[in-house]
PDB file of C-alpha atoms and ligand atoms in Angstrom:
ATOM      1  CA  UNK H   1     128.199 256.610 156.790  1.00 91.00           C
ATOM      2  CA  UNK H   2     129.723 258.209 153.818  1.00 89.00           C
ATOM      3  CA  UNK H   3     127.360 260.653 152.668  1.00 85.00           C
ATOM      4  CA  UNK H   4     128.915 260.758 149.500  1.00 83.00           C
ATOM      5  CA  UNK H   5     127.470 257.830 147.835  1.00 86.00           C
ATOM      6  CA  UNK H   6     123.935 260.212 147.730  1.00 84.00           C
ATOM      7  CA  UNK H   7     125.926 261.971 145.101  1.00 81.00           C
ATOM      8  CA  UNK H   8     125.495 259.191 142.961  1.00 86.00           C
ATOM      9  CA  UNK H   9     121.972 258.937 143.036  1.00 90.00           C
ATOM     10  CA  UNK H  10     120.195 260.597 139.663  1.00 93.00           C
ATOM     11  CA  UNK H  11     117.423 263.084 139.603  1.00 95.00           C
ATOM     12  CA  UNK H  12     116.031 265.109 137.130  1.00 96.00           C
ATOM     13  CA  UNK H  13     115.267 268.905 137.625  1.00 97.00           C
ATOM     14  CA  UNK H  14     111.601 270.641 137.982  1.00 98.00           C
ATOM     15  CA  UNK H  15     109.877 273.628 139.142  1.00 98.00           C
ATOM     16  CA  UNK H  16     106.641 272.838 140.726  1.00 98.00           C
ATOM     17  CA  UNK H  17     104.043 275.422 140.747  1.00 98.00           C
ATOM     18  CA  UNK H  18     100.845 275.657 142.892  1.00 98.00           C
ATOM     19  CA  UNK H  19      97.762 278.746 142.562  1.00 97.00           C
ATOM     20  CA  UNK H  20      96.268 279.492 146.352  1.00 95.00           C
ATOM     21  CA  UNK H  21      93.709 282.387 146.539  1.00 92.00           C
ATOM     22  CA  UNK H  22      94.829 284.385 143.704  1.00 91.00           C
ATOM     23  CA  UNK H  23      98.551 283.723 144.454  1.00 95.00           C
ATOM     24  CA  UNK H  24     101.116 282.006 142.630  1.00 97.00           C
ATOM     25  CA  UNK H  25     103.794 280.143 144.061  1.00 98.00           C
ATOM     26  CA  UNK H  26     106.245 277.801 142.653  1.00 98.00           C
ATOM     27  CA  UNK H  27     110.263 276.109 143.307  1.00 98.00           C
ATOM     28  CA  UNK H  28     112.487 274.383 142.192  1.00 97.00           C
ATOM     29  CA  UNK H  29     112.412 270.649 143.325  1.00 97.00           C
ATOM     30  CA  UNK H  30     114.836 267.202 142.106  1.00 96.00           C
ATOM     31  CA  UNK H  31     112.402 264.915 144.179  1.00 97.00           C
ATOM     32  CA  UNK H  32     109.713 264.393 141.142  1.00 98.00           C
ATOM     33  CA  UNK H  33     109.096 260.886 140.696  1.00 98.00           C
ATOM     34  CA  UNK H  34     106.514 258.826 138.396  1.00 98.00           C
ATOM     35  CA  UNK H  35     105.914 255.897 141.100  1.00 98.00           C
ATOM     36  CA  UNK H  36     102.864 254.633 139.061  1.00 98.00           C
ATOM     37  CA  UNK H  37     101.798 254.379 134.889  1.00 97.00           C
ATOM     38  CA  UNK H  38      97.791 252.947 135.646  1.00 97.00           C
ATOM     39  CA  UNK H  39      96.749 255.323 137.056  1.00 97.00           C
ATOM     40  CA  UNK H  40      99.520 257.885 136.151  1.00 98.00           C
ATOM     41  CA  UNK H  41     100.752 258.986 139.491  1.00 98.00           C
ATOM     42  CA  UNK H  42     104.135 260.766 140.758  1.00 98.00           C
ATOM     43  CA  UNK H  43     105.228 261.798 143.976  1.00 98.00           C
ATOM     44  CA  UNK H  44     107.447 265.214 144.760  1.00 98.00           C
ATOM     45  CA  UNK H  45     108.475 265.827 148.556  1.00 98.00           C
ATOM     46  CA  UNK H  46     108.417 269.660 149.449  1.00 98.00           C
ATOM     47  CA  UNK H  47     110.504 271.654 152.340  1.00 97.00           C
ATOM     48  CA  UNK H  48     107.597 272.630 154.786  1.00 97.00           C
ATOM     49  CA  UNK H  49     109.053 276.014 155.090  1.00 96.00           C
ATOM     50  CA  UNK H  50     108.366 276.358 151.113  1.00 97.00           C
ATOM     51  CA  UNK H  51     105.433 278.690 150.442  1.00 98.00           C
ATOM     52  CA  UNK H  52     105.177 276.316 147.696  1.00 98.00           C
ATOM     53  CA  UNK H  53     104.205 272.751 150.667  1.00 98.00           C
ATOM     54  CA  UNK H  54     101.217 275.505 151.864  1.00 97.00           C
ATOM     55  CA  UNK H  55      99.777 276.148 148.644  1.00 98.00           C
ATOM     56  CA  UNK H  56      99.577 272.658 147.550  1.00 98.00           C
ATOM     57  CA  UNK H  57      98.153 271.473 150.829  1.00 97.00           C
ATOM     58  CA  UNK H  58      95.529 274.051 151.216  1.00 97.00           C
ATOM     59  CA  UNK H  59      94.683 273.487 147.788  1.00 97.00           C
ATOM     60  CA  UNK H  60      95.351 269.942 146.773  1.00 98.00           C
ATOM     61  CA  UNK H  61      96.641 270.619 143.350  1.00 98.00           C
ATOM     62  CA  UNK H  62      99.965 271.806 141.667  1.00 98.00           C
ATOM     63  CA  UNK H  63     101.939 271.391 138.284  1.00 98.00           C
ATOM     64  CA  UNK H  64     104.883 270.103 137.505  1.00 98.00           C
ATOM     65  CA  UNK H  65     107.673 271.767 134.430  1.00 98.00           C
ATOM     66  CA  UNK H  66     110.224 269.451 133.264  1.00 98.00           C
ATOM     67  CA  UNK H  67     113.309 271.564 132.830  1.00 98.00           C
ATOM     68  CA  UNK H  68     115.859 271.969 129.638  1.00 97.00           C
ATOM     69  CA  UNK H  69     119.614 272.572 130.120  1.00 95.00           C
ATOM     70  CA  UNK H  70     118.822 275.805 128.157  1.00 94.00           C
ATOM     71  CA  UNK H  71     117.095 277.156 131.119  1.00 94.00           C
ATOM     72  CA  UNK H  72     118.460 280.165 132.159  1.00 91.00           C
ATOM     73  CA  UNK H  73     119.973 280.427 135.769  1.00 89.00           C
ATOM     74  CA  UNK H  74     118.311 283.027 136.515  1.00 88.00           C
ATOM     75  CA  UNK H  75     115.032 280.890 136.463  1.00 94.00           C
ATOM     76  CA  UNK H  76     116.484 278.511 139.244  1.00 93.00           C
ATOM     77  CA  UNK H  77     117.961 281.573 141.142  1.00 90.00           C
ATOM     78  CA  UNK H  78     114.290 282.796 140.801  1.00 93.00           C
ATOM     79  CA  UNK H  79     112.074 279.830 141.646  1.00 96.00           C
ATOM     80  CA  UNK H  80     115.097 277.655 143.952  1.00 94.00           C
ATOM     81  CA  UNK H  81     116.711 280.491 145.998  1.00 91.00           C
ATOM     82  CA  UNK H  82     114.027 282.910 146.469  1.00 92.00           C
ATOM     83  CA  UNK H  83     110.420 282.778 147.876  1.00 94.00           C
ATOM     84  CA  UNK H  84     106.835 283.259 146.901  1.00 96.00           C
ATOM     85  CA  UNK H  85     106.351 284.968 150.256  1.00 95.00           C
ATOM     86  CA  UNK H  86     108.438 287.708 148.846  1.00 92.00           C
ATOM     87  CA  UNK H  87     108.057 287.713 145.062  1.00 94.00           C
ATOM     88  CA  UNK H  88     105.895 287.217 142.170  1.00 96.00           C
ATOM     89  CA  UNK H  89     107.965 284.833 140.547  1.00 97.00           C
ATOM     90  CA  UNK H  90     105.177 284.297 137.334  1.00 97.00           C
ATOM     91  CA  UNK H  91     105.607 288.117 136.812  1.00 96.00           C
ATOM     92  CA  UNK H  92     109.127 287.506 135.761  1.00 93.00           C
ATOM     93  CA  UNK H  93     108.210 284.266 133.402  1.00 97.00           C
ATOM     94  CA  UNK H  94     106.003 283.632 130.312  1.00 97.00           C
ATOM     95  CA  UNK H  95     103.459 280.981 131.684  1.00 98.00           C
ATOM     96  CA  UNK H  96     100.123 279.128 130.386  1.00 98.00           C
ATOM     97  CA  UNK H  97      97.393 278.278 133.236  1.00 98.00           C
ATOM     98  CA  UNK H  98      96.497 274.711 133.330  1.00 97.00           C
ATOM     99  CA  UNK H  99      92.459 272.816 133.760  1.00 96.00           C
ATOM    100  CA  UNK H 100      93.245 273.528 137.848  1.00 96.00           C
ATOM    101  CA  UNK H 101      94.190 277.396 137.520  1.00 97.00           C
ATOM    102  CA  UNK H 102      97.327 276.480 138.405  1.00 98.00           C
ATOM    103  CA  UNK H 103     100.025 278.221 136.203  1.00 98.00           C
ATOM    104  CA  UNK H 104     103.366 276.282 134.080  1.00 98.00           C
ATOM    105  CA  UNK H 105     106.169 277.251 132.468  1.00 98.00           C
ATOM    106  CA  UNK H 106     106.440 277.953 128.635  1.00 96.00           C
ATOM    107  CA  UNK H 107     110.242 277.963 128.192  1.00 96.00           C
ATOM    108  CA  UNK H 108     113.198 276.304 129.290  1.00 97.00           C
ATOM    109  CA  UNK H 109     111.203 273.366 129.421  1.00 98.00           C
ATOM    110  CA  UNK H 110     110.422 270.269 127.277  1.00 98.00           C
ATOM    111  CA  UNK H 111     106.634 268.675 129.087  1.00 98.00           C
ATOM    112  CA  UNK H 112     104.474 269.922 131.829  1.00 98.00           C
ATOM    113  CA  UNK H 113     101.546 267.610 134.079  1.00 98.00           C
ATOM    114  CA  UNK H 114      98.917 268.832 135.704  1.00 98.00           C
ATOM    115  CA  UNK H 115      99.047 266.634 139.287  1.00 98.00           C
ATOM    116  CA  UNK H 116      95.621 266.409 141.711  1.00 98.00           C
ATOM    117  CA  UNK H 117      96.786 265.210 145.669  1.00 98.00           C
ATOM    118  CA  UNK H 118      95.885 262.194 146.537  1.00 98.00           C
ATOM    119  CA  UNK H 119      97.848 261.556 149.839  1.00 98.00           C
ATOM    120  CA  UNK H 120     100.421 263.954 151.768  1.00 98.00           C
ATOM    121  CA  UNK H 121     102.658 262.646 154.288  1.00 98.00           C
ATOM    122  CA  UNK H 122     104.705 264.519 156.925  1.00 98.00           C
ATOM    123  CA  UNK H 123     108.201 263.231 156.499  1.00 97.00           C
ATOM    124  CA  UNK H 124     110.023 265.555 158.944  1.00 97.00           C
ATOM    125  CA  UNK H 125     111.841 268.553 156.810  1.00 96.00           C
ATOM    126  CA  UNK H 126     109.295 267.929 153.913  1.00 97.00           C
ATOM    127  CA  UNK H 127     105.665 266.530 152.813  1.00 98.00           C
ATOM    128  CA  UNK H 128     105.388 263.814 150.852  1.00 98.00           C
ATOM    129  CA  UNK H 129     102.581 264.617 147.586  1.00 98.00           C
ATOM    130  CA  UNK H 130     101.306 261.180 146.263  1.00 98.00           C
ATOM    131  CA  UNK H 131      99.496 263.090 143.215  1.00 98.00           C
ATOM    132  CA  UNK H 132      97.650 261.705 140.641  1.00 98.00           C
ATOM    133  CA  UNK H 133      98.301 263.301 136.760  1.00 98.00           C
ATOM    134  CA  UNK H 134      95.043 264.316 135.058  1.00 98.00           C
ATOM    135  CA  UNK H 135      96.349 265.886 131.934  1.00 98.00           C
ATOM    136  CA  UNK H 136     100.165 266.129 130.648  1.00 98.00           C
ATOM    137  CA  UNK H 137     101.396 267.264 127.311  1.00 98.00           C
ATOM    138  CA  UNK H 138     105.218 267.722 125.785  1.00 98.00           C
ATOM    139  CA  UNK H 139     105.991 271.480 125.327  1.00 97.00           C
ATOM    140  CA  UNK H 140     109.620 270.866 123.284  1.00 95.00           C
ATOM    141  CA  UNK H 141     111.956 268.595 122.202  1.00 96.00           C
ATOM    142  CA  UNK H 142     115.290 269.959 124.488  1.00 97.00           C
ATOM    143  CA  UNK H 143     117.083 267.840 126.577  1.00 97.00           C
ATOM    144  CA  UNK H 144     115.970 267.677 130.143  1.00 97.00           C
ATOM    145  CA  UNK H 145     118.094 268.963 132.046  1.00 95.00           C
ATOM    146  CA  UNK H 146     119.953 266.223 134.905  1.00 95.00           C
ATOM    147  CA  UNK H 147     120.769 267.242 138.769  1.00 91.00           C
ATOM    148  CA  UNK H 148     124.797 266.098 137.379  1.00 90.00           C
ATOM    149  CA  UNK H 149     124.091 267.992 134.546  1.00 91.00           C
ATOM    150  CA  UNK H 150     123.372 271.418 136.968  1.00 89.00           C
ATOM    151  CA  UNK H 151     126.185 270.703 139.169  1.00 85.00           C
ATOM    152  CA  UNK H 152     128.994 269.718 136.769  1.00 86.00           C
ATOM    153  CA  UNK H 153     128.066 271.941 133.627  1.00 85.00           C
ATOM    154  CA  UNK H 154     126.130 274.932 135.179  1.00 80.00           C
ATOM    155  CA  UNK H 155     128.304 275.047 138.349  1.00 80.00           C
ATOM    156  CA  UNK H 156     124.634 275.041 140.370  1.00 80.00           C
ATOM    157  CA  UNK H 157     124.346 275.338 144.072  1.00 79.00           C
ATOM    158  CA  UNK H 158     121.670 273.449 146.375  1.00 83.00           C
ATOM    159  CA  UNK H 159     119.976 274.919 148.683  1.00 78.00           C
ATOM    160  CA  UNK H 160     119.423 273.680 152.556  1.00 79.00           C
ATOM    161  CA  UNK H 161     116.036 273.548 151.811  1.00 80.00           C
ATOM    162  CA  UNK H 162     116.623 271.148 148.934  1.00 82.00           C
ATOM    163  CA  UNK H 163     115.905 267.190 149.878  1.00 80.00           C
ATOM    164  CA  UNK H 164     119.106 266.488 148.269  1.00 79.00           C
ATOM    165  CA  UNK H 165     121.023 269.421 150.681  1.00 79.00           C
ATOM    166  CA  UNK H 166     124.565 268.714 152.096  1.00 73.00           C
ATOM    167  CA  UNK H 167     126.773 271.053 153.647  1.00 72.00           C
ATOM    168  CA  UNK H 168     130.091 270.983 152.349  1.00 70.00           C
ATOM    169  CA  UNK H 169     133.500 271.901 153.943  1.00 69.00           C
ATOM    170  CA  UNK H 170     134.935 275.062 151.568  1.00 66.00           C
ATOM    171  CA  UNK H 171     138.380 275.088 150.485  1.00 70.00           C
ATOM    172  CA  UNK H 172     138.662 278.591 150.701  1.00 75.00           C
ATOM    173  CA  UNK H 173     138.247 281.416 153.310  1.00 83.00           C
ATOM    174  CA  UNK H 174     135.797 283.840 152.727  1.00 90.00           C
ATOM    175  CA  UNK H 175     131.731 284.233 153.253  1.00 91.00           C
ATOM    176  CA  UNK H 176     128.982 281.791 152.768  1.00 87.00           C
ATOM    177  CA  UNK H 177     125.645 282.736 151.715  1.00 86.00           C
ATOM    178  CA  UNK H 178     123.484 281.566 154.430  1.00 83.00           C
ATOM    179  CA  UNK H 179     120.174 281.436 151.822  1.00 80.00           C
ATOM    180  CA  UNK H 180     121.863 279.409 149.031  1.00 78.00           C
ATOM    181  CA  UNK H 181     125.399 278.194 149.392  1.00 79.00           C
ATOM    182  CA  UNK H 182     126.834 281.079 147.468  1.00 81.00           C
ATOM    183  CA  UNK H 183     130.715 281.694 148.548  1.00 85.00           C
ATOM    184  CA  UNK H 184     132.215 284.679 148.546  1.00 89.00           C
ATOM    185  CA  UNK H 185     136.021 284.533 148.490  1.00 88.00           C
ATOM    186  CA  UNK H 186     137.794 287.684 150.256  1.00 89.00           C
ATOM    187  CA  UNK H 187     138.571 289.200 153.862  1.00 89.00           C
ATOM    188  CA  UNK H 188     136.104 291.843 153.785  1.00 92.00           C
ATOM    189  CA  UNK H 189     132.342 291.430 152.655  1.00 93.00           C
ATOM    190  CA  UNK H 190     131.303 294.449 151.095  1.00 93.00           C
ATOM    191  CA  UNK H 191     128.552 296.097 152.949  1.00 94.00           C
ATOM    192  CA  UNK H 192     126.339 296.290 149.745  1.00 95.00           C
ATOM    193  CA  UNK H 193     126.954 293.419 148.905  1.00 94.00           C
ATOM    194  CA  UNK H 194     123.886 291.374 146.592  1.00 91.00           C
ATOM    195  CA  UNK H 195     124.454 287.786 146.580  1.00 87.00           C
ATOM    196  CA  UNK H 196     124.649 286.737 142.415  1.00 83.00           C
ATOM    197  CA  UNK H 197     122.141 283.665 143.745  1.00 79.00           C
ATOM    198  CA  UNK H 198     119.713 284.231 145.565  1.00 81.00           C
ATOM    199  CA  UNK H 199     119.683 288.245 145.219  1.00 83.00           C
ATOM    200  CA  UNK H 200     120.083 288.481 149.629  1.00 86.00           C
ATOM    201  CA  UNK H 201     121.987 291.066 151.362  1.00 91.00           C
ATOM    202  CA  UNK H 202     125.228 291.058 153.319  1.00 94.00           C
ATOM    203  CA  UNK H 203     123.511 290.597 156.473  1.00 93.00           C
ATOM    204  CA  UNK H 204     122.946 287.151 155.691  1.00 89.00           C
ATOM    205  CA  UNK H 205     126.659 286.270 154.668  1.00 91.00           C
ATOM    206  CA  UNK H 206     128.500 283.936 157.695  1.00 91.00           C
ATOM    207  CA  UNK H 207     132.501 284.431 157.840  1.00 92.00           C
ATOM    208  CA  UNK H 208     134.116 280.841 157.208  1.00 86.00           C
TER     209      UNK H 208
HETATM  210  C1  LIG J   1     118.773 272.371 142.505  1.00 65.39           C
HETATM  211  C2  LIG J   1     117.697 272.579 143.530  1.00 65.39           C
HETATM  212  C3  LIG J   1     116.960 271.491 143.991  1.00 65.39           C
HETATM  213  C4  LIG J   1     115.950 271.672 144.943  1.00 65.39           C
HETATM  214  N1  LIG J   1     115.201 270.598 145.365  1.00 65.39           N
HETATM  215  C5  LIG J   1     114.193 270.779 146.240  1.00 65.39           C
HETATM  216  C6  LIG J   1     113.335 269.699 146.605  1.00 65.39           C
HETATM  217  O1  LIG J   1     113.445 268.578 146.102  1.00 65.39           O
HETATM  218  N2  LIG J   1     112.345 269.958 147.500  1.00 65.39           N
HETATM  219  C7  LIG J   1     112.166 271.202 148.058  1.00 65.39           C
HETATM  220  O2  LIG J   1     111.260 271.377 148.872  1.00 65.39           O
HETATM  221  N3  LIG J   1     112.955 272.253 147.728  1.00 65.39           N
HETATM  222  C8  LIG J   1     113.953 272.060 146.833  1.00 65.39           C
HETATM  223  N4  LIG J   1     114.742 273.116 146.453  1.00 65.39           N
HETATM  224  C9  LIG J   1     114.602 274.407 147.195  1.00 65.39           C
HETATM  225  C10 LIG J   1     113.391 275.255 146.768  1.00 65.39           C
HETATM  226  O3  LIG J   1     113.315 275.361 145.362  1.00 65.39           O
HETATM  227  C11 LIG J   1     113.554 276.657 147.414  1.00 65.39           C
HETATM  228  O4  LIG J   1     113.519 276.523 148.824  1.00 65.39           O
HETATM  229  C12 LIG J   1     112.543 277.702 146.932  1.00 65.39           C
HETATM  230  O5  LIG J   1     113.094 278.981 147.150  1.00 65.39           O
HETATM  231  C13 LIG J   1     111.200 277.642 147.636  1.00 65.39           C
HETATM  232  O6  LIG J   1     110.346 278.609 147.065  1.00 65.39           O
HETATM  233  P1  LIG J   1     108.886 278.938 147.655  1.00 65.39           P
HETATM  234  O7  LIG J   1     109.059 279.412 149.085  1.00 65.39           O
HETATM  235  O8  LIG J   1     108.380 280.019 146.762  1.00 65.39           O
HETATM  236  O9  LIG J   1     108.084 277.685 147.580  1.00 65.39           O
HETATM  237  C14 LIG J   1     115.711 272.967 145.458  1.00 65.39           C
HETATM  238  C15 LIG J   1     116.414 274.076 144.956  1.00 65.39           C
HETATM  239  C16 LIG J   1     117.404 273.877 143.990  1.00 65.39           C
HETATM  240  C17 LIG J   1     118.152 275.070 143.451  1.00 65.39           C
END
């Protein structure tokens, strides 16, 4: 099979947030889809691991933010390499709460929905949200921003978490950011070393 020809599948690029007990959480996802217009209904499939999948199954509801190509990186670093488990990612973003209490982006995006579960289904690495849209509403008029347009223009990085994940062989010796891709060319890894990314330590580097 030549895993390649995924690469020429097209996906757009979201964060999806969810509210459980007080707590936001929210990532990055590519898997958004509108599979229905009556009733307006998407799907998104979500990493089980993501503290993200456990908020919007204990809950049944989560947003979604359409994102711009003038998002700033360090918005994906923030909600597609690092978790809710470990940071307040809403702290670091202006946001507007939604009918559900759940909470959506106000920049670097151009529309937001406001999704209800209908169906989940366990699909192995990720759940599958069937979701029906009870309000939506366009927030700007910038472009939204493609997965090609990530990779080839913002030099972005997926993570293994990511539906879309595949590892790929480096051309260069050096260290590998075990979290999100991130390579580090050089002999010696810094012991201090912060990865740009995802903002991990050296300890979770591997030599290639
Ligand atoms: C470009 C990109 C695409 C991604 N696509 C998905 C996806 O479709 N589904 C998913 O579960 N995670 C995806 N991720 C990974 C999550 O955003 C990431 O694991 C996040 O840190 C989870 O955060 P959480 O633990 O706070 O939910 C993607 C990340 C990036 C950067």
């Amino acid at each position: 099979m030549d895993l390649t020809a995924f690469f020429k599948l097209n996906y757009g690029l979201y964060v999806i947030p969810a509210m459980d007990g007080g707590r936001a959480s929210g990532c990055v996802v590519n898997t958004l889809v509108q599979v229905t217009a009556e009733p307006a209904r998407v799907t998104v499939a979500v990493n089980k691991e993501n503290a993200t999948a456990q908020a919007i199954q204990n809950t049944g509801f989560f947003a979604a933010s359409v994102l711009t190509e003038d998002v700033p990186m360090d918005v994906i670093s923030l909600f597609g390499f690092r978790t809710s488990r470990e940071v307040d990612k809403f702290s670091e973003v202006p946001y507007q709460i939604d009918d559900h209490g759940v909470p959506y982006l106000c920049e670097g995006t151009n529309a937001r929905f406001a999704c209800k579960v209908l169906e989940c289904w366990d699909v192995g690495t990720h759940l599958l949200f069937l979701a029906e849209v009870t309000d939506c509403e366009v927030l700007g008029t910038g472009h939204s921003m493609s997965y090609a347009y990530y990779h080839t223009v913002k030099k972005g990085l997926t993570p293994p978490k990511a539906s879309s994940y595949q590892k790929s062989t480096p051309k260069t010796t050096g260290w590998r950011c075990t979290i999100c891709g991130y390579i580090y060319e050089g002999e010696e890894l810094p012991p201090d070393f912060v990865c740009p990314v995802c903002k991990q330590p050296a300890s979770v580097f591997e030599k290639i």
